[in-house]
Amino acid sequence: MPFSQTDYNQKEIQQKLLLIINESMGLNPLHPFSKLTTRQTKQFNVKFHEYISRLPDEGYLEIIDRDFNTIMLEVFETMKPEEQFVRNINTDVIPMSDVVVE
């Protein structure tokens, strides 16, 4: 069965395709769709339709996963270590009664 609207409706597939198409356009793969210009959106749509039309009827999810994983590997290889991890920040609220002012 070929790629369908049902496949596209899956959030994970949408995110993978966004990343793949952004990269094919020369954009940062993590660039949000909402930040594309009108021209970029039109280009994105063309590239998107070209990409899904080239997918085979069988095994297309594996191809999407492979392309996504290849791009993400490159993204992580070029990131600085501090960009890869979210810092563990203590967000506990301390009651004012426990605060000692000297």
PDB file of C-alpha atoms in Angstrom:
ATOM      1  CA  MET A   1       0.000   0.000   0.000  1.00  0.00           C
ATOM      2  CA  PRO A   2       1.484   3.404  -0.929  1.00  0.00           C
ATOM      3  CA  PHE A   3       2.025   6.355   1.377  1.00  0.00           C
ATOM      4  CA  SER A   4      -1.377   7.762   2.367  1.00  0.00           C
ATOM      5  CA  GLN A   5      -3.102  10.512   4.309  1.00  0.00           C
ATOM      6  CA  THR A   6      -3.408   8.070   7.216  1.00  0.00           C
ATOM      7  CA  ASP A   7       0.386   7.813   7.318  1.00  0.00           C
ATOM      8  CA  TYR A   8       0.755  11.577   7.103  1.00  0.00           C
ATOM      9  CA  ASN A   9      -1.710  12.107   9.956  1.00  0.00           C
ATOM     10  CA  GLN A  10       0.758  10.466  12.348  1.00  0.00           C
ATOM     11  CA  LYS A  11       2.588  13.238  14.219  1.00  0.00           C
ATOM     12  CA  GLU A  12       5.879  11.320  14.245  1.00  0.00           C
ATOM     13  CA  ILE A  13       5.783  10.889  10.451  1.00  0.00           C
ATOM     14  CA  GLN A  14       4.991  14.578   9.987  1.00  0.00           C
ATOM     15  CA  GLN A  15       7.961  15.582  12.115  1.00  0.00           C
ATOM     16  CA  LYS A  16      10.314  13.230  10.284  1.00  0.00           C
ATOM     17  CA  LEU A  17       9.139  14.502   6.898  1.00  0.00           C
ATOM     18  CA  LEU A  18       9.537  18.128   8.018  1.00  0.00           C
ATOM     19  CA  LEU A  19      13.126  17.444   8.994  1.00  0.00           C
ATOM     20  CA  ILE A  20      13.871  15.561   5.755  1.00  0.00           C
ATOM     21  CA  ILE A  21      12.366  18.245   3.512  1.00  0.00           C
ATOM     22  CA  ASN A  22      13.995  21.116   5.426  1.00  0.00           C
ATOM     23  CA  GLU A  23      17.373  19.457   4.953  1.00  0.00           C
ATOM     24  CA  SER A  24      16.721  18.937   1.226  1.00  0.00           C
ATOM     25  CA  MET A  25      15.991  22.670   0.932  1.00  0.00           C
ATOM     26  CA  GLY A  26      19.295  23.585   2.570  1.00  0.00           C
ATOM     27  CA  LEU A  27      17.596  24.769   5.762  1.00  0.00           C
ATOM     28  CA  ASN A  28      18.449  23.752   9.288  1.00  0.00           C
ATOM     29  CA  PRO A  29      16.632  20.416   9.593  1.00  0.00           C
ATOM     30  CA  LEU A  30      15.165  21.511  12.935  1.00  0.00           C
ATOM     31  CA  HIS A  31      13.686  24.719  11.468  1.00  0.00           C
ATOM     32  CA  PRO A  32       9.972  24.908  12.402  1.00  0.00           C
ATOM     33  CA  PHE A  33       7.439  24.897   9.572  1.00  0.00           C
ATOM     34  CA  SER A  34       5.686  27.911  11.095  1.00  0.00           C
ATOM     35  CA  LYS A  35       8.846  29.986  10.581  1.00  0.00           C
ATOM     36  CA  LEU A  36       9.071  29.328   6.825  1.00  0.00           C
ATOM     37  CA  THR A  37       8.483  32.292   4.528  1.00  0.00           C
ATOM     38  CA  THR A  38       5.690  32.138   1.960  1.00  0.00           C
ATOM     39  CA  ARG A  39       8.232  31.307  -0.734  1.00  0.00           C
ATOM     40  CA  GLN A  40       9.844  28.608   1.406  1.00  0.00           C
ATOM     41  CA  THR A  41       6.414  27.113   2.141  1.00  0.00           C
ATOM     42  CA  LYS A  42       5.736  26.795  -1.590  1.00  0.00           C
ATOM     43  CA  GLN A  43       9.167  25.245  -2.133  1.00  0.00           C
ATOM     44  CA  PHE A  44       8.543  22.928   0.815  1.00  0.00           C
ATOM     45  CA  ASN A  45       5.265  21.722  -0.690  1.00  0.00           C
ATOM     46  CA  VAL A  46       6.914  20.958  -4.025  1.00  0.00           C
ATOM     47  CA  LYS A  47       9.804  19.085  -2.363  1.00  0.00           C
ATOM     48  CA  PHE A  48       7.378  17.245  -0.092  1.00  0.00           C
ATOM     49  CA  HIS A  49       5.264  15.988  -2.992  1.00  0.00           C
ATOM     50  CA  GLU A  50       8.383  15.016  -4.947  1.00  0.00           C
ATOM     51  CA  TYR A  51       9.683  13.061  -1.950  1.00  0.00           C
ATOM     52  CA  ILE A  52       6.498  11.127  -1.216  1.00  0.00           C
ATOM     53  CA  SER A  53       5.888  10.422  -4.914  1.00  0.00           C
ATOM     54  CA  ARG A  54       9.312   8.704  -5.069  1.00  0.00           C
ATOM     55  CA  LEU A  55       8.534   6.449  -2.105  1.00  0.00           C
ATOM     56  CA  PRO A  56       7.873   2.822  -3.040  1.00  0.00           C
ATOM     57  CA  ASP A  57       4.505   1.213  -2.327  1.00  0.00           C
ATOM     58  CA  GLU A  58       6.090  -1.117   0.233  1.00  0.00           C
ATOM     59  CA  GLY A  59       8.717  -0.311   2.831  1.00  0.00           C
ATOM     60  CA  TYR A  60       8.288   3.453   2.626  1.00  0.00           C
ATOM     61  CA  LEU A  61       8.232   3.892   6.409  1.00  0.00           C
ATOM     62  CA  GLU A  62      11.666   2.268   6.618  1.00  0.00           C
ATOM     63  CA  ILE A  63      12.958   4.690   3.985  1.00  0.00           C
ATOM     64  CA  ILE A  64      11.553   7.675   5.889  1.00  0.00           C
ATOM     65  CA  ASP A  65      13.165   6.345   9.089  1.00  0.00           C
ATOM     66  CA  ARG A  66      16.497   5.789   7.325  1.00  0.00           C
ATOM     67  CA  ASP A  67      16.535   9.290   5.836  1.00  0.00           C
ATOM     68  CA  PHE A  68      15.505  10.828   9.166  1.00  0.00           C
ATOM     69  CA  ASN A  69      18.155   8.898  11.124  1.00  0.00           C
ATOM     70  CA  THR A  70      20.883   9.809   8.638  1.00  0.00           C
ATOM     71  CA  ILE A  71      20.074  13.510   8.897  1.00  0.00           C
ATOM     72  CA  MET A  72      19.755  13.451  12.689  1.00  0.00           C
ATOM     73  CA  LEU A  73      23.125  11.739  12.997  1.00  0.00           C
ATOM     74  CA  GLU A  74      24.652  14.627  11.052  1.00  0.00           C
ATOM     75  CA  VAL A  75      22.777  17.155  13.210  1.00  0.00           C
ATOM     76  CA  PHE A  76      24.066  15.634  16.442  1.00  0.00           C
ATOM     77  CA  GLU A  77      27.607  15.342  15.097  1.00  0.00           C
ATOM     78  CA  THR A  78      27.710  19.079  14.379  1.00  0.00           C
ATOM     79  CA  MET A  79      26.120  20.224  17.653  1.00  0.00           C
ATOM     80  CA  LYS A  80      28.188  21.339  20.576  1.00  0.00           C
ATOM     81  CA  PRO A  81      27.805  19.083  23.618  1.00  0.00           C
ATOM     82  CA  GLU A  82      26.010  21.790  25.588  1.00  0.00           C
ATOM     83  CA  GLU A  83      23.408  22.070  22.789  1.00  0.00           C
ATOM     84  CA  GLN A  84      22.604  18.360  22.872  1.00  0.00           C
ATOM     85  CA  PHE A  85      21.421  18.141  26.442  1.00  0.00           C
ATOM     86  CA  VAL A  86      18.952  20.141  28.449  1.00  0.00           C
ATOM     87  CA  ARG A  87      20.548  21.258  31.658  1.00  0.00           C
ATOM     88  CA  ASN A  88      19.079  19.815  34.811  1.00  0.00           C
ATOM     89  CA  ILE A  89      17.943  22.943  36.595  1.00  0.00           C
ATOM     90  CA  ASN A  90      16.453  22.831  40.033  1.00  0.00           C
ATOM     91  CA  THR A  91      13.050  24.480  39.737  1.00  0.00           C
ATOM     92  CA  ASP A  92      11.851  23.727  43.274  1.00  0.00           C
ATOM     93  CA  VAL A  93      10.177  26.638  44.977  1.00  0.00           C
ATOM     94  CA  ILE A  94      11.540  27.359  48.421  1.00  0.00           C
ATOM     95  CA  PRO A  95       8.991  28.735  50.891  1.00  0.00           C
ATOM     96  CA  MET A  96       9.939  32.164  52.179  1.00  0.00           C
ATOM     97  CA  SER A  97       9.790  30.837  55.744  1.00  0.00           C
ATOM     98  CA  ASP A  98      12.777  28.594  54.923  1.00  0.00           C
ATOM     99  CA  VAL A  99      14.898  31.446  53.534  1.00  0.00           C
ATOM    100  CA  VAL A 100      17.572  32.692  55.904  1.00  0.00           C
ATOM    101  CA  VAL A 101      18.791  36.212  55.275  1.00  0.00           C
ATOM    102  CA  GLU A 102      22.020  37.171  56.976  1.00  0.00           C
TER     103      GLU A 102
END
